[in-house]
């Protein structure tokens, strides 16, 4: 085994070595993300906090060792250190500083940088490629849709501000506040923190929601038609390849 | 009529005998599920409780008789007893123990196991097969989508925790709690139990909800394109079959 | 003009006479529906109530005259009187009784029966036919989907009842109450009247909502694929017709 | 450069001159829209209010200068002054009156008229054209869908009023109020300001929401099938053009 094989084994892209090391590595990143979540839960029992602390230290030591290994094994160490993944790997080691200087608690979040490594998994995925191709094809339409959606949201916010500000000066206190209402309503989330109460505000909302339903239908329609289009294209290409054999 | 015909009659798959017994059997399972729901309603009049009790006992006796019949009539009784449906049928009889030992109230829920039998109905359904074929075809894309959705949910939870924990330490008390908010918001359910109140939290939510709308559009698009694809394939196969005649 | 032409003029299906009478007739039905809504608003000024009363009486007189006209002009009056539309037209006249016996206030709702007449408009609509054809074609799949959705709702209701009844005996008081929660959550309406608060209830909800998103995507996908299918079929038929000329 | 070239440069449609002026113009309109929103935020620090005031005056002076330039440079000034865009450009200058007569605060909203100018951007956009073609093609179906949706909303409002008015005379106080509930529920927004509490009201809502899910699926399906249809047509046209070369 050559020195430069080690990063490939860590990434699971080595041709002959198994994917065991890579899977263990990914599982550790997952577990690390989970541990960060759980740490924030208030009033955990002491032993859990202690265990999470120990696990955090272990993970960080592994990350440091991995960073050093990758640095040593890289064909060009400096190039790796300055590359995107090199910076991500280094930043993910920084939370070790918290154990030296506890006042730097916010630095611990940097461990999450590691989660970016999970995105490497999707790079070579065939299904992901198909989605990417479809989305790339309709980027123009999606941009127009986003622009239209923003205009509609702005009009909705200004309109509801005019209709509701008098009746609810607290809830619809300003146009940015009304924009928050517009976002929550158009995405059909509807938390219920602010909603119109005047008849004219409600009629305005009704009209806009019906337009909004149509607008929300557009991205689904665009993605579907792009996927079907890419289906047809890939099938035709497949047929042509077969014919040429 | 042979002994081994009886289970087929109960399942409604017997070639000559009618489906009457099977339909009555399914209706009983439905009624049993309904009775379990109604039992949990508090402050029912005494006669309703009494009636439900009697009905429960009747259903259980029928289930026991059915289990015994199936055991006796099975070509290989031991094999049936250890099969998936054999275990389901047996478990569905266990609630009878409640009438002997009332402290085992939780066992009554086991009667719900019977509902699984209703799923047998869908096995041979042509429309179900079409859906299954379509879903099977895009399982890779759906898995990638689920993975992506999980990553986005995690990022949303960490982000909103950073933005809102200071302003609402009760509502956004931890990252798992923020994950609950992320799930409720991304699925556009929006109960309104927790929502961001800081401007930065709201801007973050707005950006994420727009990405979320796109993400939610993807499974619909995938299922649609798979259904259309399977339509085309099945029609072509149909044509080829006709040509060969 | 013959006697039997009058109902056709009222319906707007007369070949030579204009559609003016029919449009005025439909506008009156619309206005009548609107008036019934407005009447229910509490604390209306006296003149509005009076005006609505007069309008109601006018509309009813028109409905009675229309009914009599149709009865007289029908080729077979008895057959019309016993037909579906004959009964609807008669029921819509009954609210006149309220002016004689004011204690029969509930009868006024019968005037809404007239709204059914608006559905006549859709009968011959080409776009409606296309939708109907598409929906008819996938009725099997839609039925299977409805069945599956019901099973999932039932499982969701039983599960959340088990997880949340202890923590919220008021909100999740029974399985039928939990079913209401399941309906509100799965349709992503999310009023916020009841929602899970225990960690296990929330994890259960998360898993179910993700399945739910997929389930909700299915009818959209089915309708889309049916519309596209009917598009292709009608275009092919159109081409064949053109070739035959 | 000719006099009549100036409007084209402002619009970014001049063949040789760059798009710099047009982009700066559009950015100013955007910034003006943003400034109007921010102005409504209560309790802004004094310097922000002052800055926004100065910015508003600057923008208005630019708008006035632009209007005068367009008027002078137009091939037929009177025709421009009476055209749609001429009126929009003039109205957008009116807020200048506020600086003379501060009691006309509402006039400031007229500055928003300028946002309409942003819609000019979409006129020549290829992706927008594709969406417009698709929507134009299914306008009949969309109208039928809107009509059906209105009928269902009306039935829902009357039904819930009958079921819930007795139990919640405040929330479901009238049929127009129930219509608001119907709109909020069918669009799956679900603010949670009003919702049914009686068992019969909830069963009615459940049935209607399931129909509603299907109805909401229809516009998505229609837009998707139209986009796919226009895809196929444009591809065929493209092929035919290529064959003719």
PDB file of N, CA, C and O in Angstrom, chain A residues 154 161 165 173-176, chain D residues 31-45 48-57 59-60 95 98-99 105 107-109 111-112:
ATOM      1  N   UNK A 154     -43.858  40.910  -1.975  1.00  0.00           N
ATOM      2  CA  UNK A 154     -43.743  42.332  -1.654  1.00  0.00           C
ATOM      3  C   UNK A 154     -45.110  43.013  -1.753  1.00  0.00           C
ATOM      4  O   UNK A 154     -45.516  43.762  -0.855  1.00  0.00           O
ATOM      5  N   UNK A 161     -50.302  45.425   4.909  1.00  0.00           N
ATOM      6  CA  UNK A 161     -49.926  46.517   5.829  1.00  0.00           C
ATOM      7  C   UNK A 161     -50.947  47.645   5.747  1.00  0.00           C
ATOM      8  O   UNK A 161     -51.401  48.171   6.776  1.00  0.00           O
ATOM      9  N   UNK A 165     -52.783  47.465   9.277  1.00  0.00           N
ATOM     10  CA  UNK A 165     -51.991  48.230  10.243  1.00  0.00           C
ATOM     11  C   UNK A 165     -52.880  49.008  11.213  1.00  0.00           C
ATOM     12  O   UNK A 165     -52.598  49.070  12.418  1.00  0.00           O
ATOM     13  N   UNK A 173     -46.949  45.701  12.387  1.00  0.00           N
ATOM     14  CA  UNK A 173     -46.361  46.968  12.810  1.00  0.00           C
ATOM     15  C   UNK A 173     -45.597  47.680  11.698  1.00  0.00           C
ATOM     16  O   UNK A 173     -45.426  48.888  11.739  1.00  0.00           O
ATOM     17  N   UNK A 174     -45.111  46.925  10.700  1.00  0.00           N
ATOM     18  CA  UNK A 174     -44.321  47.538   9.626  1.00  0.00           C
ATOM     19  C   UNK A 174     -44.372  46.633   8.403  1.00  0.00           C
ATOM     20  O   UNK A 174     -44.858  45.502   8.482  1.00  0.00           O
ATOM     21  N   UNK A 175     -43.865  47.136   7.253  1.00  0.00           N
ATOM     22  CA  UNK A 175     -43.876  46.297   6.050  1.00  0.00           C
ATOM     23  C   UNK A 175     -42.944  45.093   6.196  1.00  0.00           C
ATOM     24  O   UNK A 175     -43.329  43.981   5.822  1.00  0.00           O
ATOM     25  N   UNK A 176     -41.744  45.213   6.773  1.00  0.00           N
ATOM     26  CA  UNK A 176     -40.937  43.995   6.973  1.00  0.00           C
ATOM     27  C   UNK A 176     -41.677  42.959   7.814  1.00  0.00           C
ATOM     28  O   UNK A 176     -41.609  41.758   7.533  1.00  0.00           O
TER      29      UNK A 176
ATOM     30  N   UNK D  31     -34.103  49.549  -4.613  1.00  0.00           N
ATOM     31  CA  UNK D  31     -33.695  50.223  -3.374  1.00  0.00           C
ATOM     32  C   UNK D  31     -34.824  51.100  -2.852  1.00  0.00           C
ATOM     33  O   UNK D  31     -35.059  51.175  -1.634  1.00  0.00           O
ATOM     34  N   UNK D  32     -35.549  51.734  -3.778  1.00  0.00           N
ATOM     35  CA  UNK D  32     -36.667  52.587  -3.395  1.00  0.00           C
ATOM     36  C   UNK D  32     -37.764  51.752  -2.727  1.00  0.00           C
ATOM     37  O   UNK D  32     -38.334  52.165  -1.707  1.00  0.00           O
ATOM     38  N   UNK D  33     -38.039  50.568  -3.285  1.00  0.00           N
ATOM     39  CA  UNK D  33     -39.023  49.671  -2.685  1.00  0.00           C
ATOM     40  C   UNK D  33     -38.597  49.256  -1.291  1.00  0.00           C
ATOM     41  O   UNK D  33     -39.407  49.223  -0.349  1.00  0.00           O
ATOM     42  N   UNK D  34     -37.303  48.932  -1.150  1.00  0.00           N
ATOM     43  CA  UNK D  34     -36.756  48.533   0.140  1.00  0.00           C
ATOM     44  C   UNK D  34     -36.887  49.674   1.148  1.00  0.00           C
ATOM     45  O   UNK D  34     -37.269  49.462   2.307  1.00  0.00           O
ATOM     46  N   UNK D  35     -36.579  50.900   0.694  1.00  0.00           N
ATOM     47  CA  UNK D  35     -36.618  52.066   1.594  1.00  0.00           C
ATOM     48  C   UNK D  35     -38.033  52.295   2.116  1.00  0.00           C
ATOM     49  O   UNK D  35     -38.231  52.595   3.302  1.00  0.00           O
ATOM     50  N   UNK D  36     -39.023  52.135   1.219  1.00  0.00           N
ATOM     51  CA  UNK D  36     -40.418  52.324   1.647  1.00  0.00           C
ATOM     52  C   UNK D  36     -40.781  51.327   2.741  1.00  0.00           C
ATOM     53  O   UNK D  36     -41.453  51.665   3.713  1.00  0.00           O
ATOM     54  N   UNK D  37     -40.313  50.064   2.595  1.00  0.00           N
ATOM     55  CA  UNK D  37     -40.576  49.062   3.640  1.00  0.00           C
ATOM     56  C   UNK D  37     -39.971  49.487   4.956  1.00  0.00           C
ATOM     57  O   UNK D  37     -40.620  49.445   6.001  1.00  0.00           O
ATOM     58  N   UNK D  38     -38.694  49.862   4.895  1.00  0.00           N
ATOM     59  CA  UNK D  38     -37.971  50.129   6.142  1.00  0.00           C
ATOM     60  C   UNK D  38     -38.557  51.346   6.857  1.00  0.00           C
ATOM     61  O   UNK D  38     -38.643  51.365   8.094  1.00  0.00           O
ATOM     62  N   UNK D  39     -38.990  52.332   6.089  1.00  0.00           N
ATOM     63  CA  UNK D  39     -39.595  53.532   6.683  1.00  0.00           C
ATOM     64  C   UNK D  39     -40.737  53.221   7.641  1.00  0.00           C
ATOM     65  O   UNK D  39     -40.983  53.957   8.586  1.00  0.00           O
ATOM     66  N   UNK D  40     -41.455  52.121   7.374  1.00  0.00           N
ATOM     67  CA  UNK D  40     -42.634  51.814   8.190  1.00  0.00           C
ATOM     68  C   UNK D  40     -42.267  51.189   9.529  1.00  0.00           C
ATOM     69  O   UNK D  40     -43.121  51.050  10.393  1.00  0.00           O
ATOM     70  N   UNK D  41     -40.984  50.759   9.677  1.00  0.00           N
ATOM     71  CA  UNK D  41     -40.589  50.143  10.949  1.00  0.00           C
ATOM     72  C   UNK D  41     -40.653  51.200  12.048  1.00  0.00           C
ATOM     73  O   UNK D  41     -40.074  52.277  11.896  1.00  0.00           O
ATOM     74  N   UNK D  42     -41.379  50.927  13.156  1.00  0.00           N
ATOM     75  CA  UNK D  42     -41.475  51.923  14.222  1.00  0.00           C
ATOM     76  C   UNK D  42     -40.175  51.990  15.030  1.00  0.00           C
ATOM     77  O   UNK D  42     -39.396  51.032  15.044  1.00  0.00           O
ATOM     78  N   UNK D  43     -39.962  53.141  15.684  1.00  0.00           N
ATOM     79  CA  UNK D  43     -38.838  53.335  16.600  1.00  0.00           C
ATOM     80  C   UNK D  43     -37.477  53.176  15.938  1.00  0.00           C
ATOM     81  O   UNK D  43     -36.544  52.637  16.532  1.00  0.00           O
ATOM     82  N   UNK D  44     -37.364  53.628  14.676  1.00  0.00           N
ATOM     83  CA  UNK D  44     -36.049  53.610  14.045  1.00  0.00           C
ATOM     84  C   UNK D  44     -35.210  54.726  14.666  1.00  0.00           C
ATOM     85  O   UNK D  44     -35.745  55.744  15.092  1.00  0.00           O
ATOM     86  N   UNK D  45     -33.867  54.551  14.727  1.00  0.00           N
ATOM     87  CA  UNK D  45     -33.032  55.651  15.222  1.00  0.00           C
ATOM     88  C   UNK D  45     -33.171  56.868  14.295  1.00  0.00           C
ATOM     89  O   UNK D  45     -33.459  56.741  13.101  1.00  0.00           O
ATOM     90  N   UNK D  48     -31.361  57.034  10.860  1.00  0.00           N
ATOM     91  CA  UNK D  48     -31.920  56.179   9.807  1.00  0.00           C
ATOM     92  C   UNK D  48     -33.089  56.900   9.134  1.00  0.00           C
ATOM     93  O   UNK D  48     -33.186  56.949   7.903  1.00  0.00           O
ATOM     94  N   UNK D  49     -33.989  57.443   9.965  1.00  0.00           N
ATOM     95  CA  UNK D  49     -35.126  58.176   9.415  1.00  0.00           C
ATOM     96  C   UNK D  49     -34.662  59.307   8.513  1.00  0.00           C
ATOM     97  O   UNK D  49     -35.194  59.512   7.420  1.00  0.00           O
ATOM     98  N   UNK D  50     -33.638  60.026   9.007  1.00  0.00           N
ATOM     99  CA  UNK D  50     -33.108  61.145   8.234  1.00  0.00           C
ATOM    100  C   UNK D  50     -32.516  60.661   6.907  1.00  0.00           C
ATOM    101  O   UNK D  50     -32.818  61.198   5.835  1.00  0.00           O
ATOM    102  N   UNK D  51     -31.739  59.595   6.996  1.00  0.00           N
ATOM    103  CA  UNK D  51     -31.107  59.025   5.790  1.00  0.00           C
ATOM    104  C   UNK D  51     -32.158  58.585   4.781  1.00  0.00           C
ATOM    105  O   UNK D  51     -32.058  58.865   3.574  1.00  0.00           O
ATOM    106  N   UNK D  52     -33.197  57.908   5.268  1.00  0.00           N
ATOM    107  CA  UNK D  52     -34.258  57.428   4.378  1.00  0.00           C
ATOM    108  C   UNK D  52     -34.962  58.601   3.713  1.00  0.00           C
ATOM    109  O   UNK D  52     -35.319  58.539   2.535  1.00  0.00           O
ATOM    110  N   UNK D  53     -35.154  59.692   4.485  1.00  0.00           N
ATOM    111  CA  UNK D  53     -35.798  60.902   3.972  1.00  0.00           C
ATOM    112  C   UNK D  53     -34.978  61.465   2.798  1.00  0.00           C
ATOM    113  O   UNK D  53     -35.518  61.736   1.723  1.00  0.00           O
ATOM    114  N   UNK D  54     -33.667  61.576   3.025  1.00  0.00           N
ATOM    115  CA  UNK D  54     -32.764  62.105   1.993  1.00  0.00           C
ATOM    116  C   UNK D  54     -32.795  61.181   0.765  1.00  0.00           C
ATOM    117  O   UNK D  54     -32.897  61.645  -0.375  1.00  0.00           O
ATOM    118  N   UNK D  55     -32.725  59.877   1.019  1.00  0.00           N
ATOM    119  CA  UNK D  55     -32.744  58.918  -0.084  1.00  0.00           C
ATOM    120  C   UNK D  55     -34.044  59.051  -0.881  1.00  0.00           C
ATOM    121  O   UNK D  55     -34.039  59.056  -2.116  1.00  0.00           O
ATOM    122  N   UNK D  56     -35.163  59.189  -0.152  1.00  0.00           N
ATOM    123  CA  UNK D  56     -36.473  59.310  -0.802  1.00  0.00           C
ATOM    124  C   UNK D  56     -36.480  60.524  -1.739  1.00  0.00           C
ATOM    125  O   UNK D  56     -36.925  60.434  -2.886  1.00  0.00           O
ATOM    126  N   UNK D  57     -35.965  61.646  -1.222  1.00  0.00           N
ATOM    127  CA  UNK D  57     -35.938  62.868  -2.021  1.00  0.00           C
ATOM    128  C   UNK D  57     -35.071  62.664  -3.274  1.00  0.00           C
ATOM    129  O   UNK D  57     -35.476  63.026  -4.396  1.00  0.00           O
ATOM    130  N   UNK D  59     -34.312  59.841  -4.813  1.00  0.00           N
ATOM    131  CA  UNK D  59     -34.989  58.939  -5.750  1.00  0.00           C
ATOM    132  C   UNK D  59     -36.059  59.706  -6.523  1.00  0.00           C
ATOM    133  O   UNK D  59     -36.173  59.582  -7.749  1.00  0.00           O
ATOM    134  N   UNK D  60     -36.829  60.531  -5.812  1.00  0.00           N
ATOM    135  CA  UNK D  60     -37.923  61.250  -6.463  1.00  0.00           C
ATOM    136  C   UNK D  60     -37.392  62.233  -7.494  1.00  0.00           C
ATOM    137  O   UNK D  60     -37.960  62.371  -8.582  1.00  0.00           O
ATOM    138  N   UNK D  95     -45.247  61.488  -5.194  1.00  0.00           N
ATOM    139  CA  UNK D  95     -44.907  61.551  -3.763  1.00  0.00           C
ATOM    140  C   UNK D  95     -44.081  62.779  -3.403  1.00  0.00           C
ATOM    141  O   UNK D  95     -43.956  63.110  -2.219  1.00  0.00           O
ATOM    142  N   UNK D  98     -45.463  65.227  -0.963  1.00  0.00           N
ATOM    143  CA  UNK D  98     -45.412  65.049   0.487  1.00  0.00           C
ATOM    144  C   UNK D  98     -44.427  66.018   1.114  1.00  0.00           C
ATOM    145  O   UNK D  98     -44.618  66.496   2.235  1.00  0.00           O
ATOM    146  N   UNK D  99     -43.343  66.318   0.375  1.00  0.00           N
ATOM    147  CA  UNK D  99     -42.333  67.226   0.924  1.00  0.00           C
ATOM    148  C   UNK D  99     -42.852  68.662   0.969  1.00  0.00           C
ATOM    149  O   UNK D  99     -42.377  69.477   1.736  1.00  0.00           O
ATOM    150  N   UNK D 105     -49.512  62.077   3.407  1.00  0.00           N
ATOM    151  CA  UNK D 105     -48.577  60.955   3.604  1.00  0.00           C
ATOM    152  C   UNK D 105     -48.920  59.737   2.744  1.00  0.00           C
ATOM    153  O   UNK D 105     -48.031  59.023   2.262  1.00  0.00           O
ATOM    154  N   UNK D 107     -49.851  59.514  -0.162  1.00  0.00           N
ATOM    155  CA  UNK D 107     -49.401  59.634  -1.547  1.00  0.00           C
ATOM    156  C   UNK D 107     -48.048  58.952  -1.747  1.00  0.00           C
ATOM    157  O   UNK D 107     -47.722  58.513  -2.843  1.00  0.00           O
ATOM    158  N   UNK D 108     -47.270  58.837  -0.640  1.00  0.00           N
ATOM    159  CA  UNK D 108     -45.942  58.252  -0.769  1.00  0.00           C
ATOM    160  C   UNK D 108     -45.981  56.836  -1.311  1.00  0.00           C
ATOM    161  O   UNK D 108     -45.039  56.378  -1.946  1.00  0.00           O
ATOM    162  N   UNK D 109     -47.058  56.137  -1.026  1.00  0.00           N
ATOM    163  CA  UNK D 109     -47.196  54.765  -1.510  1.00  0.00           C
ATOM    164  C   UNK D 109     -47.130  54.707  -3.045  1.00  0.00           C
ATOM    165  O   UNK D 109     -46.785  53.681  -3.614  1.00  0.00           O
ATOM    166  N   UNK D 111     -45.079  55.817  -4.907  1.00  0.00           N
ATOM    167  CA  UNK D 111     -43.742  55.525  -5.391  1.00  0.00           C
ATOM    168  C   UNK D 111     -43.614  54.045  -5.772  1.00  0.00           C
ATOM    169  O   UNK D 111     -42.801  53.657  -6.603  1.00  0.00           O
ATOM    170  N   UNK D 112     -44.421  53.206  -5.125  1.00  0.00           N
ATOM    171  CA  UNK D 112     -44.398  51.776  -5.413  1.00  0.00           C
ATOM    172  C   UNK D 112     -44.795  51.470  -6.861  1.00  0.00           C
ATOM    173  O   UNK D 112     -44.477  50.416  -7.390  1.00  0.00           O
TER     174      UNK D 112
END
